[in-house]
Amino acid sequence: AQSVTQPDIHITVSEGASLELRCNYSYGATPYLFWYVQSPGQGLQLLLKYFSGDTLVQGIKGFEAEFKRSQSSFNLRKPSVHWSDAAEYFCAVDPNQAGTALIFGKGTTLSVSS
Amino acid sequence: NAGVTQTPKFRILKIGQSMTLQCTQDMNHNYMYWYRQDPGMGLKLIYYSVGAGITDKGEVPNGYNVSRSTTEDFPLRLELAAPSQTSVYFCASSPSNEQYFGPGTRLTVT
């Protein structure tokens, strides 16, 4: 079945440590790929996107993501986490590249410890 | 630009009541969307629109209706509220592929 999987429901990282959030998708063709962040009680903010080209994409707030076609993955990374990064992170795909639908993963909650 | 605005922020409905969730965007985006977010489930698409006068169903349309008479506005209508519609509702807009989200409406049906 077509789906977006975020294997980690909850991750805790020490402040200053590196972060990697996983995302896998199961669609036949390479979809458009997105990462969004949601702070408590807020809407979703776009962190970065991948449509084509360079498989390492840079986003806002120091985040980056790498698209790996062979693994159907689009993992989000940050070299040094700040306490303000605590939030829920959603991977999303546009399977038809048409802008008519985003399919979201169930999200990963990031906690940052001091 | 205010971006995507949603009203109300919170609402409590009794079973069987109806209401309209308002969504407005000032970015002149053609595409607009309604999602619902339930704990641990991510976001599910309810309806979307690719332009004024054009709407289509998403993954979970049952119990909802939409209209799109202008580019700016995309209201979501609940006709007979049910407890299963307790959720947080997000409106989004897009010029093509990147979606921009409003702050959400938290709806409780009791």
mmCIF file of N, CA and C in Angstrom, chain A residues 17-79:
data_model
loop_
_atom_site.group_PDB
_atom_site.id
_atom_site.type_symbol
_atom_site.label_atom_id
_atom_site.label_comp_id
_atom_site.label_asym_id
_atom_site.label_seq_id
_atom_site.Cartn_x
_atom_site.Cartn_y
_atom_site.Cartn_z
ATOM 1 N N ALA A 17 23.568 18.050 20.527
ATOM 2 C CA ALA A 17 23.816 16.796 19.818
ATOM 3 C C ALA A 17 23.200 16.859 18.426
ATOM 4 N N SER A 18 23.614 15.914 17.590
ATOM 5 C CA SER A 18 23.064 15.849 16.236
ATOM 6 C C SER A 18 21.735 15.109 16.232
ATOM 7 N N LEU A 19 20.990 15.339 15.156
ATOM 8 C CA LEU A 19 19.640 14.788 15.048
ATOM 9 C C LEU A 19 19.443 14.186 13.673
ATOM 10 N N GLU A 20 18.784 13.034 13.622
ATOM 11 C CA GLU A 20 18.307 12.502 12.346
ATOM 12 C C GLU A 20 16.927 11.921 12.556
ATOM 13 N N LEU A 21 15.975 12.414 11.786
ATOM 14 C CA LEU A 21 14.610 11.904 11.798
ATOM 15 C C LEU A 21 14.373 11.156 10.489
ATOM 16 N N ARG A 22 13.809 9.966 10.613
ATOM 17 C CA ARG A 22 13.674 9.110 9.449
ATOM 18 C C ARG A 22 12.310 9.237 8.778
ATOM 19 N N CYS A 23 12.328 9.082 7.467
ATOM 20 C CA CYS A 23 11.102 9.092 6.688
ATOM 21 C C CYS A 23 11.285 8.151 5.508
ATOM 22 N N ASN A 24 10.359 7.230 5.324
ATOM 23 C CA ASN A 24 10.338 6.351 4.173
ATOM 24 C C ASN A 24 8.990 6.433 3.488
ATOM 25 N N TYR A 25 8.989 6.289 2.185
ATOM 26 C CA TYR A 25 7.743 6.352 1.438
ATOM 27 C C TYR A 25 7.666 5.146 0.514
ATOM 28 N N SER A 26 6.443 4.792 0.160
ATOM 29 C CA SER A 26 6.254 3.663 -0.755
ATOM 30 C C SER A 26 5.327 4.104 -1.866
ATOM 31 N N TYR A 27 5.921 4.743 -2.870
ATOM 32 C CA TYR A 27 5.219 5.126 -4.078
ATOM 33 C C TYR A 27 6.065 4.712 -5.259
ATOM 34 N N GLY A 28 5.404 4.414 -6.370
ATOM 35 C CA GLY A 28 6.123 3.882 -7.510
ATOM 36 C C GLY A 28 7.147 4.845 -8.067
ATOM 37 N N ALA A 29 6.717 6.066 -8.306
ATOM 38 C CA ALA A 29 7.625 7.071 -8.844
ATOM 39 C C ALA A 29 8.112 7.957 -7.705
ATOM 40 N N THR A 30 9.155 8.703 -7.935
ATOM 41 C CA THR A 30 9.648 9.610 -6.910
ATOM 42 C C THR A 30 8.665 10.762 -6.750
ATOM 43 N N PRO A 31 8.093 10.857 -5.564
ATOM 44 C CA PRO A 31 7.161 11.973 -5.349
ATOM 45 C C PRO A 31 7.914 13.245 -4.978
ATOM 46 N N TYR A 32 7.199 14.340 -4.896
ATOM 47 C CA TYR A 32 7.750 15.520 -4.253
ATOM 48 C C TYR A 32 7.754 15.258 -2.742
ATOM 49 N N LEU A 33 8.802 15.720 -2.068
ATOM 50 C CA LEU A 33 9.013 15.381 -0.660
ATOM 51 C C LEU A 33 9.149 16.641 0.174
ATOM 52 N N PHE A 34 8.596 16.600 1.381
ATOM 53 C CA PHE A 34 8.574 17.775 2.246
ATOM 54 C C PHE A 34 8.803 17.353 3.698
ATOM 55 N N TRP A 35 9.362 18.275 4.464
ATOM 56 C CA TRP A 35 9.371 18.184 5.914
ATOM 57 C C TRP A 35 8.734 19.446 6.484
ATOM 58 N N TYR A 36 7.805 19.220 7.429
ATOM 59 C CA TYR A 36 7.144 20.310 8.135
ATOM 60 C C TYR A 36 7.410 20.169 9.635
ATOM 61 N N VAL A 37 7.372 21.305 10.340
ATOM 62 C CA VAL A 37 7.508 21.315 11.786
ATOM 63 C C VAL A 37 6.279 21.976 12.396
ATOM 64 N N GLN A 38 5.833 21.413 13.522
ATOM 65 C CA GLN A 38 4.669 21.963 14.210
ATOM 66 C C GLN A 38 5.013 22.158 15.685
ATOM 67 N N SER A 39 5.054 23.399 16.118
ATOM 68 C CA SER A 39 5.237 23.692 17.535
ATOM 69 C C SER A 39 3.890 23.558 18.234
ATOM 70 N N PRO A 40 3.880 23.301 19.535
ATOM 71 C CA PRO A 40 2.622 23.063 20.255
ATOM 72 C C PRO A 40 1.614 24.184 20.032
ATOM 73 N N GLY A 41 0.402 23.790 19.661
ATOM 74 C CA GLY A 41 -0.678 24.748 19.470
ATOM 75 C C GLY A 41 -0.568 25.596 18.227
ATOM 76 N N GLN A 42 0.362 25.254 17.352
ATOM 77 C CA GLN A 42 0.598 26.057 16.152
ATOM 78 C C GLN A 42 0.263 25.273 14.888
ATOM 79 N N GLY A 43 0.250 26.000 13.777
ATOM 80 C CA GLY A 43 0.111 25.346 12.484
ATOM 81 C C GLY A 43 1.434 24.749 12.041
ATOM 82 N N LEU A 44 1.457 24.237 10.834
ATOM 83 C CA LEU A 44 2.657 23.601 10.300
ATOM 84 C C LEU A 44 3.478 24.607 9.503
ATOM 85 N N GLN A 45 4.798 24.521 9.668
ATOM 86 C CA GLN A 45 5.712 25.389 8.936
ATOM 87 C C GLN A 45 6.613 24.531 8.062
ATOM 88 N N LEU A 46 6.770 24.922 6.809
ATOM 89 C CA LEU A 46 7.611 24.181 5.886
ATOM 90 C C LEU A 46 9.084 24.372 6.233
ATOM 91 N N LEU A 47 9.793 23.259 6.442
ATOM 92 C CA LEU A 47 11.229 23.307 6.712
ATOM 93 C C LEU A 47 12.035 23.233 5.418
ATOM 94 N N LEU A 48 11.685 22.299 4.549
ATOM 95 C CA LEU A 48 12.399 22.137 3.298
ATOM 96 C C LEU A 48 11.601 21.231 2.376
ATOM 97 N N LYS A 49 12.056 21.186 1.119
ATOM 98 C CA LYS A 49 11.355 20.409 0.105
ATOM 99 C C LYS A 49 12.365 19.854 -0.881
ATOM 100 N N TYR A 50 11.962 18.762 -1.531
ATOM 101 C CA TYR A 50 12.752 18.188 -2.620
ATOM 102 C C TYR A 50 11.826 17.898 -3.785
ATOM 103 N N PHE A 51 12.202 18.454 -4.937
ATOM 104 C CA PHE A 51 11.459 18.168 -6.167
ATOM 105 C C PHE A 51 12.321 17.351 -7.125
ATOM 106 N N SER A 52 13.554 17.787 -7.337
ATOM 107 C CA SER A 52 14.469 17.082 -8.229
ATOM 108 C C SER A 52 15.857 17.690 -8.027
ATOM 109 N N GLY A 53 16.846 17.103 -8.706
ATOM 110 C CA GLY A 53 18.193 17.680 -8.684
ATOM 111 C C GLY A 53 19.013 17.183 -7.516
ATOM 112 N N ASP A 54 19.805 18.092 -6.940
ATOM 113 C CA ASP A 54 20.708 17.757 -5.848
ATOM 114 C C ASP A 54 19.943 17.045 -4.733
ATOM 115 N N THR A 55 20.434 15.881 -4.336
ATOM 116 C CA THR A 55 19.680 15.071 -3.377
ATOM 117 C C THR A 55 19.842 15.534 -1.932
ATOM 118 N N LEU A 56 20.754 16.461 -1.686
ATOM 119 C CA LEU A 56 20.898 17.046 -0.353
ATOM 120 C C LEU A 56 20.311 18.448 -0.404
ATOM 121 N N VAL A 57 19.263 18.665 0.370
ATOM 122 C CA VAL A 57 18.585 19.963 0.316
ATOM 123 C C VAL A 57 18.701 20.667 1.662
ATOM 124 N N GLN A 58 18.871 21.953 1.582
ATOM 125 C CA GLN A 58 18.993 22.775 2.785
ATOM 126 C C GLN A 58 17.664 23.464 3.063
ATOM 127 N N GLY A 59 17.353 23.599 4.345
ATOM 128 C CA GLY A 59 16.120 24.268 4.708
ATOM 129 C C GLY A 59 16.350 25.382 5.701
ATOM 130 N N ILE A 60 15.274 25.772 6.334
ATOM 131 C CA ILE A 60 15.370 26.834 7.330
ATOM 132 C C ILE A 60 15.806 26.263 8.669
ATOM 133 N N LYS A 61 16.238 27.143 9.559
ATOM 134 C CA LYS A 61 16.603 26.790 10.930
ATOM 135 C C LYS A 61 17.749 25.787 11.008
ATOM 136 N N GLY A 62 18.585 25.720 9.979
ATOM 137 C CA GLY A 62 19.746 24.847 10.019
ATOM 138 C C GLY A 62 19.485 23.384 9.689
ATOM 139 N N PHE A 63 18.289 23.076 9.218
ATOM 140 C CA PHE A 63 17.955 21.697 8.867
ATOM 141 C C PHE A 63 18.369 21.382 7.427
ATOM 142 N N GLU A 64 18.655 20.117 7.203
ATOM 143 C CA GLU A 64 18.893 19.601 5.862
ATOM 144 C C GLU A 64 18.260 18.218 5.756
ATOM 145 N N ALA A 65 18.060 17.769 4.532
ATOM 146 C CA ALA A 65 17.508 16.443 4.305
ATOM 147 C C ALA A 65 18.163 15.841 3.081
ATOM 148 N N GLU A 66 18.269 14.529 3.098
ATOM 149 C CA GLU A 66 18.887 13.830 1.976
ATOM 150 C C GLU A 66 17.903 12.840 1.378
ATOM 151 N N PHE A 67 17.708 12.941 0.097
ATOM 152 C CA PHE A 67 16.858 12.015 -0.642
ATOM 153 C C PHE A 67 17.712 10.850 -1.122
ATOM 154 N N LYS A 68 17.282 9.633 -0.813
ATOM 155 C CA LYS A 68 17.970 8.435 -1.281
ATOM 156 C C LYS A 68 16.956 7.571 -2.024
ATOM 157 N N ARG A 69 17.063 7.595 -3.333
ATOM 158 C CA ARG A 69 16.098 6.873 -4.174
ATOM 159 C C ARG A 69 16.129 5.383 -3.880
ATOM 160 N N SER A 70 17.321 4.822 -3.722
ATOM 161 C CA SER A 70 17.456 3.370 -3.542
ATOM 162 C C SER A 70 16.793 2.894 -2.251
ATOM 163 N N GLN A 71 16.695 3.788 -1.278
ATOM 164 C CA GLN A 71 16.099 3.428 0.003
ATOM 165 C C GLN A 71 14.708 4.023 0.177
ATOM 166 N N SER A 72 14.226 4.742 -0.816
ATOM 167 C CA SER A 72 12.927 5.440 -0.710
ATOM 168 C C SER A 72 12.851 6.211 0.603
ATOM 169 N N SER A 73 13.920 6.964 0.858
ATOM 170 C CA SER A 73 13.988 7.678 2.133
ATOM 171 C C SER A 73 14.261 9.159 1.917
ATOM 172 N N PHE A 74 13.876 9.915 2.905
ATOM 173 C CA PHE A 74 14.088 11.373 2.890
ATOM 174 C C PHE A 74 14.273 11.789 4.341
ATOM 175 N N ASN A 75 15.450 11.521 4.877
ATOM 176 C CA ASN A 75 15.718 11.741 6.297
ATOM 177 C C ASN A 75 16.131 13.177 6.577
ATOM 178 N N LEU A 76 15.657 13.683 7.684
ATOM 179 C CA LEU A 76 15.916 15.066 8.109
ATOM 180 C C LEU A 76 17.064 15.064 9.108
ATOM 181 N N ARG A 77 17.970 16.025 8.980
ATOM 182 C CA ARG A 77 19.123 16.071 9.870
ATOM 183 C C ARG A 77 19.381 17.500 10.341
ATOM 184 N N LYS A 78 20.025 17.564 11.515
ATOM 185 C CA LYS A 78 20.523 18.843 12.005
ATOM 186 C C LYS A 78 21.779 18.549 12.820
ATOM 187 N N PRO A 79 22.869 19.274 12.573
ATOM 188 C CA PRO A 79 24.143 18.947 13.227
ATOM 189 C C PRO A 79 24.133 19.210 14.739
#
